[in-house]
PDB file of C-alpha atoms in Angstrom:
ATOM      1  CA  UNK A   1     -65.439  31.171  12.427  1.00 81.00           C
ATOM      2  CA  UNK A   2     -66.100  33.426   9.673  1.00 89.00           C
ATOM      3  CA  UNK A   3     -63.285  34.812   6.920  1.00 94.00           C
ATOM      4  CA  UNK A   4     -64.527  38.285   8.632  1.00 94.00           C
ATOM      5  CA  UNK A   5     -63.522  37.295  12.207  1.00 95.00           C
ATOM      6  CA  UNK A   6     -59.995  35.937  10.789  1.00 96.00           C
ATOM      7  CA  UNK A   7     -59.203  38.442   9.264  1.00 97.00           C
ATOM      8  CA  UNK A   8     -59.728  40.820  12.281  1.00 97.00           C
ATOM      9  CA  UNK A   9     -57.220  38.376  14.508  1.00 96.00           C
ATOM     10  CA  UNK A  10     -55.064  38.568  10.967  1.00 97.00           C
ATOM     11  CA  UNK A  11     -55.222  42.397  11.766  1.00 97.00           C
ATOM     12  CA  UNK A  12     -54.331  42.087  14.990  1.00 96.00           C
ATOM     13  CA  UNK A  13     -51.102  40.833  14.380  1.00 97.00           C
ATOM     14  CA  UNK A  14     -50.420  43.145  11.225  1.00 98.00           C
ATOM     15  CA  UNK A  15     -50.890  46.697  13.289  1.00 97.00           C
ATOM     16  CA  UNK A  16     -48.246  45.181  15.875  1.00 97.00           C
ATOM     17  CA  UNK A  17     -46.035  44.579  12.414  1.00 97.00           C
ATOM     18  CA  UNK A  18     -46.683  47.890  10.380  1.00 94.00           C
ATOM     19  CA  UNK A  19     -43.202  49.794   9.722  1.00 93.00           C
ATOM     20  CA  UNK A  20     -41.231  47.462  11.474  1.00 97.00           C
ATOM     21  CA  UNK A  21     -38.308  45.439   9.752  1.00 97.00           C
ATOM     22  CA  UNK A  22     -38.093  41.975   8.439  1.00 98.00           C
ATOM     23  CA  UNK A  23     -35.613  40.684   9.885  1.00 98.00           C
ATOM     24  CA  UNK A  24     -33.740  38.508  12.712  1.00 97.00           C
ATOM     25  CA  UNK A  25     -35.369  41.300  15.734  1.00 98.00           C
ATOM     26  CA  UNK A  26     -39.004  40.471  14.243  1.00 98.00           C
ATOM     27  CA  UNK A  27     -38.475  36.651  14.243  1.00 98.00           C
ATOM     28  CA  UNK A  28     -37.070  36.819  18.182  1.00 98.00           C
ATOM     29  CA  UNK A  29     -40.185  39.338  18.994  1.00 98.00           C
ATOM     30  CA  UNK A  30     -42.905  37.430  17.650  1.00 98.00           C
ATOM     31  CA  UNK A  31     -41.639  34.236  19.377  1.00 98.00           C
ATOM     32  CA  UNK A  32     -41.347  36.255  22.541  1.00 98.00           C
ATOM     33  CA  UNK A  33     -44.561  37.956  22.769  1.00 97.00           C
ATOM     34  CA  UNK A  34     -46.647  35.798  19.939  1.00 97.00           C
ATOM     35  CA  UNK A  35     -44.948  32.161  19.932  1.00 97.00           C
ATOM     36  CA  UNK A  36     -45.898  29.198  20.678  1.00 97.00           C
ATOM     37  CA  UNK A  37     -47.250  29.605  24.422  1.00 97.00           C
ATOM     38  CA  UNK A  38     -49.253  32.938  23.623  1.00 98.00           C
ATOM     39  CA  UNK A  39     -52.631  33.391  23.018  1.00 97.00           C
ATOM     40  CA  UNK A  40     -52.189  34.818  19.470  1.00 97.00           C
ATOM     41  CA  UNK A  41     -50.665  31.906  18.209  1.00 98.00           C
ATOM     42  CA  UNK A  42     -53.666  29.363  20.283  1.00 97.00           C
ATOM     43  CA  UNK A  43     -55.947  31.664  18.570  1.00 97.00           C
ATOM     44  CA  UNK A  44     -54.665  31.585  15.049  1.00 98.00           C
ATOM     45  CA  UNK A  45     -53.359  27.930  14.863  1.00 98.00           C
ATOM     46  CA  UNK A  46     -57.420  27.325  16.077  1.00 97.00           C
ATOM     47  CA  UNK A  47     -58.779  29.412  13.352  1.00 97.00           C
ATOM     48  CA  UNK A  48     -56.571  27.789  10.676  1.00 98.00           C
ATOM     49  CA  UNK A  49     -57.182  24.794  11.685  1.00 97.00           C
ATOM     50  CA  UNK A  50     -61.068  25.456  11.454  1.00 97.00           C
ATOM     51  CA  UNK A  51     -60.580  27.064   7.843  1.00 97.00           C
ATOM     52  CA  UNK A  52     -58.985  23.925   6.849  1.00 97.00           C
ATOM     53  CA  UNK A  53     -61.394  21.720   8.029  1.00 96.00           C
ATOM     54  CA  UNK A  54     -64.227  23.919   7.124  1.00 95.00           C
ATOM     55  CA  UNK A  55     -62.414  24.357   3.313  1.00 95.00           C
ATOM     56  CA  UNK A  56     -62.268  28.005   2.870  1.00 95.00           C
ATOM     57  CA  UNK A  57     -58.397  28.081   3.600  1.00 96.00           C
ATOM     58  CA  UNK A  58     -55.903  25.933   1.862  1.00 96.00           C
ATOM     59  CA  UNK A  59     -58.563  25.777  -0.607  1.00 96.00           C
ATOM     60  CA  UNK A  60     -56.483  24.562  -3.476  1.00 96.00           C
ATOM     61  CA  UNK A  61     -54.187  21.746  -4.354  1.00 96.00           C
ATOM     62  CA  UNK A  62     -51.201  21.104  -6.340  1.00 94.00           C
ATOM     63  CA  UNK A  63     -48.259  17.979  -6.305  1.00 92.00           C
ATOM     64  CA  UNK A  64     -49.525  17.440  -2.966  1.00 94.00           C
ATOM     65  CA  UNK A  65     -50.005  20.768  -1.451  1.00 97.00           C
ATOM     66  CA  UNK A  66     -53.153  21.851  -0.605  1.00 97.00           C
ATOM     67  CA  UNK A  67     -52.768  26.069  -0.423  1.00 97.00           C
ATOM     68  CA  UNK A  68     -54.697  29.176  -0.975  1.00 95.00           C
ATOM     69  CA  UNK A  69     -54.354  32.735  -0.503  1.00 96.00           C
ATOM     70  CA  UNK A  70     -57.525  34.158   1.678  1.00 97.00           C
ATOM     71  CA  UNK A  71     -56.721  38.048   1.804  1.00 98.00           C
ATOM     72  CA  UNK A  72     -54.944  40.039  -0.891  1.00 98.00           C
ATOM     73  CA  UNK A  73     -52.517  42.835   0.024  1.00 97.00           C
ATOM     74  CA  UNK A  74     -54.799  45.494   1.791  1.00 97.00           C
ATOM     75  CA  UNK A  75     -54.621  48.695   3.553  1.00 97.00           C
ATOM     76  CA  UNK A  76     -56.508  47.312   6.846  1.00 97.00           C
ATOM     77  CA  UNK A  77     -53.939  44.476   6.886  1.00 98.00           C
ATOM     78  CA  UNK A  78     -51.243  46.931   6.450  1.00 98.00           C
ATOM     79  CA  UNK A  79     -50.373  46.251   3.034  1.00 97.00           C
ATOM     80  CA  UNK A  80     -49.484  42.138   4.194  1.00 98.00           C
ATOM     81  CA  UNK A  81     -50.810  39.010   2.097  1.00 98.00           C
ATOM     82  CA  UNK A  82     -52.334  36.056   4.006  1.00 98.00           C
ATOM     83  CA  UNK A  83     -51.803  32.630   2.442  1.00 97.00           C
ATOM     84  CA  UNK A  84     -52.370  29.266   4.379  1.00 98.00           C
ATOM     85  CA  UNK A  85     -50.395  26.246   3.194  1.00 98.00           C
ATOM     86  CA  UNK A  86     -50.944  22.577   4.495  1.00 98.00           C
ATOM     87  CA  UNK A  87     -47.914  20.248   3.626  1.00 98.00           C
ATOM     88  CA  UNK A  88     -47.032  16.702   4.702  1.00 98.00           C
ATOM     89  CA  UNK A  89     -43.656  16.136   4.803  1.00 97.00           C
ATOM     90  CA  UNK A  90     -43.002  17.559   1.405  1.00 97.00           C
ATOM     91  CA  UNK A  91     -41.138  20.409  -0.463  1.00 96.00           C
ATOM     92  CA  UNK A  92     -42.590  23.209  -2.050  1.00 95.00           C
ATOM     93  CA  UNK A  93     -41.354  25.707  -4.790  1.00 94.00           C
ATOM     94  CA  UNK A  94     -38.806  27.680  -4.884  1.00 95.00           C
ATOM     95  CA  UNK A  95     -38.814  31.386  -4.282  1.00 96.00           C
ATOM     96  CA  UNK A  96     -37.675  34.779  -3.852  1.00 97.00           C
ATOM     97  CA  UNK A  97     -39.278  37.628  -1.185  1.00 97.00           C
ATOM     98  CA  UNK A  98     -38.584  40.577  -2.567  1.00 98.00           C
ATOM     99  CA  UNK A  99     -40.161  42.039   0.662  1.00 98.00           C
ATOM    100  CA  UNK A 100     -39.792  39.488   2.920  1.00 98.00           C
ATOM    101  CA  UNK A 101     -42.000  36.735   4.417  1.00 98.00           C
ATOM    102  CA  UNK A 102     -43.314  36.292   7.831  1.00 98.00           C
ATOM    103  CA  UNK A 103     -44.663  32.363   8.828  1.00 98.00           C
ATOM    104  CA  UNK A 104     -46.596  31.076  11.136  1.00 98.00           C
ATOM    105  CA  UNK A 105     -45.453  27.263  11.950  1.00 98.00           C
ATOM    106  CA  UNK A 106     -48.547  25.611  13.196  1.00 98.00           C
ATOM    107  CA  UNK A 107     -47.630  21.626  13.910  1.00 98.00           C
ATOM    108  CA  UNK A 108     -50.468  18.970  13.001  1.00 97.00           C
ATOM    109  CA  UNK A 109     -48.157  15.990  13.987  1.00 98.00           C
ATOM    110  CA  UNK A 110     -46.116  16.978  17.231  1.00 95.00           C
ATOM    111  CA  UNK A 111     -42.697  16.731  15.317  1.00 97.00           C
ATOM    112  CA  UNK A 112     -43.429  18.055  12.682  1.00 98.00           C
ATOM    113  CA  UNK A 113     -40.948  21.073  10.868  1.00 98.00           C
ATOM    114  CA  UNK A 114     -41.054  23.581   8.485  1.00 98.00           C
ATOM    115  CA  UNK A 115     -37.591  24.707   7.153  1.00 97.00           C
ATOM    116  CA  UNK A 116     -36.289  22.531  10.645  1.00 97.00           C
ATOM    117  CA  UNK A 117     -38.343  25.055  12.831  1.00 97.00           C
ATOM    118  CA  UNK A 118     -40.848  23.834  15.373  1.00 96.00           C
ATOM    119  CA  UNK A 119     -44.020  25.961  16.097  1.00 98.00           C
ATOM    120  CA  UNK A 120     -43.876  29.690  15.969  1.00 98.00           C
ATOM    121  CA  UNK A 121     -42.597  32.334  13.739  1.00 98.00           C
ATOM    122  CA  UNK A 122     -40.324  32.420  11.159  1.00 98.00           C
ATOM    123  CA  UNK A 123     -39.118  35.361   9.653  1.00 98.00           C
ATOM    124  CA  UNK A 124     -37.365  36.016   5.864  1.00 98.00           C
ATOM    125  CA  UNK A 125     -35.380  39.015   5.270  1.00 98.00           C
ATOM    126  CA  UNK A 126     -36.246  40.986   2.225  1.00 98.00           C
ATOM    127  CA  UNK A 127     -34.206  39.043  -0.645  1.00 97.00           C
ATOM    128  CA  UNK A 128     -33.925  35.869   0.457  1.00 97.00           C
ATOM    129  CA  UNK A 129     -35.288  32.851  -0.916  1.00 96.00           C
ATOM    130  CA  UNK A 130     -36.112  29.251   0.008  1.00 96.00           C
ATOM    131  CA  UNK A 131     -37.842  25.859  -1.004  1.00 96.00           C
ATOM    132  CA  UNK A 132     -40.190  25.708   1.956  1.00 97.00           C
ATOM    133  CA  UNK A 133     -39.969  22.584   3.313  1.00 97.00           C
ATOM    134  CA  UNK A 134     -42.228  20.470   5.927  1.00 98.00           C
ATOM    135  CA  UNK A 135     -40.429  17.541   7.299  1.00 98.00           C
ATOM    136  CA  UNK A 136     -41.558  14.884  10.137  1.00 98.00           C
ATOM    137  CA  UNK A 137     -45.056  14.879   9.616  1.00 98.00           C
ATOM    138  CA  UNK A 138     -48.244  17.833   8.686  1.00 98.00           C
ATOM    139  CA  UNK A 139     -47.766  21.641   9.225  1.00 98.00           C
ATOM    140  CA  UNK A 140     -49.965  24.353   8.350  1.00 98.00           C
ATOM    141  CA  UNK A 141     -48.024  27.270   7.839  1.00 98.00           C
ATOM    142  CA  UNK A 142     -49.487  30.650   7.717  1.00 98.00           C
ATOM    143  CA  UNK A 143     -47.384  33.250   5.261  1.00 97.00           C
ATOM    144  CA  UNK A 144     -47.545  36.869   5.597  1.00 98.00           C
ATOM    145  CA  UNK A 145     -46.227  38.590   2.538  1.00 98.00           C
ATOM    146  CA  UNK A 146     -45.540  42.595   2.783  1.00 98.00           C
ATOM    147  CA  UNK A 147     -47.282  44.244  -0.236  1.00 97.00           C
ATOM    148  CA  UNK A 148     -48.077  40.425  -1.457  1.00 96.00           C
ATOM    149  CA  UNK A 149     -44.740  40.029  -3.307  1.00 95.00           C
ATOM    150  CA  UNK A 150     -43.570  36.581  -3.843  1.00 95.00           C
ATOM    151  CA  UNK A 151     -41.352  35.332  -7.248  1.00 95.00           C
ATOM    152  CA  UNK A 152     -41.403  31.449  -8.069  1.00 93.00           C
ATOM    153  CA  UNK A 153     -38.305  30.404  -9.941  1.00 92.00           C
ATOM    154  CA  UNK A 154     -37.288  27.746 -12.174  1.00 78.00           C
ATOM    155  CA  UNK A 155     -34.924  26.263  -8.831  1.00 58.00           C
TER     156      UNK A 155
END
């Protein structure tokens, strides 16, 4: 798979999310049409999965987390970020969304967790912040960022 063809399933997702709100609805939508079951998320776990393995996503690595962001904030995404993480059973750094993030949970080990979700979506309001964290085994976890805003903090 190409960068070109993920980004047009990337876009495919991002019309469906354009004006909506980030919050609690979009989480129980995207696991209802888009979760776990659904071709969207067979489709996008695949091509992460590939981009891994291939090396042109999660292209970096730092204390353990190999990470990368493949598309910058961009008006045929609809002004979302796409970063793909790969953890194993490790913490990352803390963090505001000023805008709010959207995550994909895509399972390598069949127990695996990411913030004590399972595979699917995972929505964060506008304001809130976290120390992502993958627990009981390897995720890769797929962020969305609206207009690419993320703040690190000292936490």
């Amino acid at each position: 798979m190409s960068q070109q063809e993920f980004r047009t399933l990337i876009q495919n997702v991002t019309s469906q999310l354009a004006g909506r709100s980030i919050d609690a609805s979009l989480d129980a939508w995207l696991n209802a049409e888009h979760g776990a079951q659904s071709d969207t998320y067979r489709h996008l776990t695949q091509a992460c999965r590939r981009g891994v393995d291939e090396g042109w996503l999660a292209d970096r690595e730092h204390g353990g987390i190999r990470y990368g962001r493949i598309f910058k904030a961009d008006d045929d995404l609809h002004g979302f970020s796409v970063d793909v993480v790969d953890m194993n059973d490790i913490a990352g750094p803390h963090h505001v969304h000023p805008n709010g993030e959207i995550d994909l949970i895509m399972p390598i080990d069949d127990d695996a967790r990411f913030d004590g979700r399972h595979a699917g979506w995972c929505v964060y309001p506008p304001g809130s912040a976290h120390r992502p964290t993958v627990s009981q085994g390897r995720a890769l976890v797929l962020y969305l960022l609206p207009q690419g805003a993320i703040e690190f903090t000292r936490n």
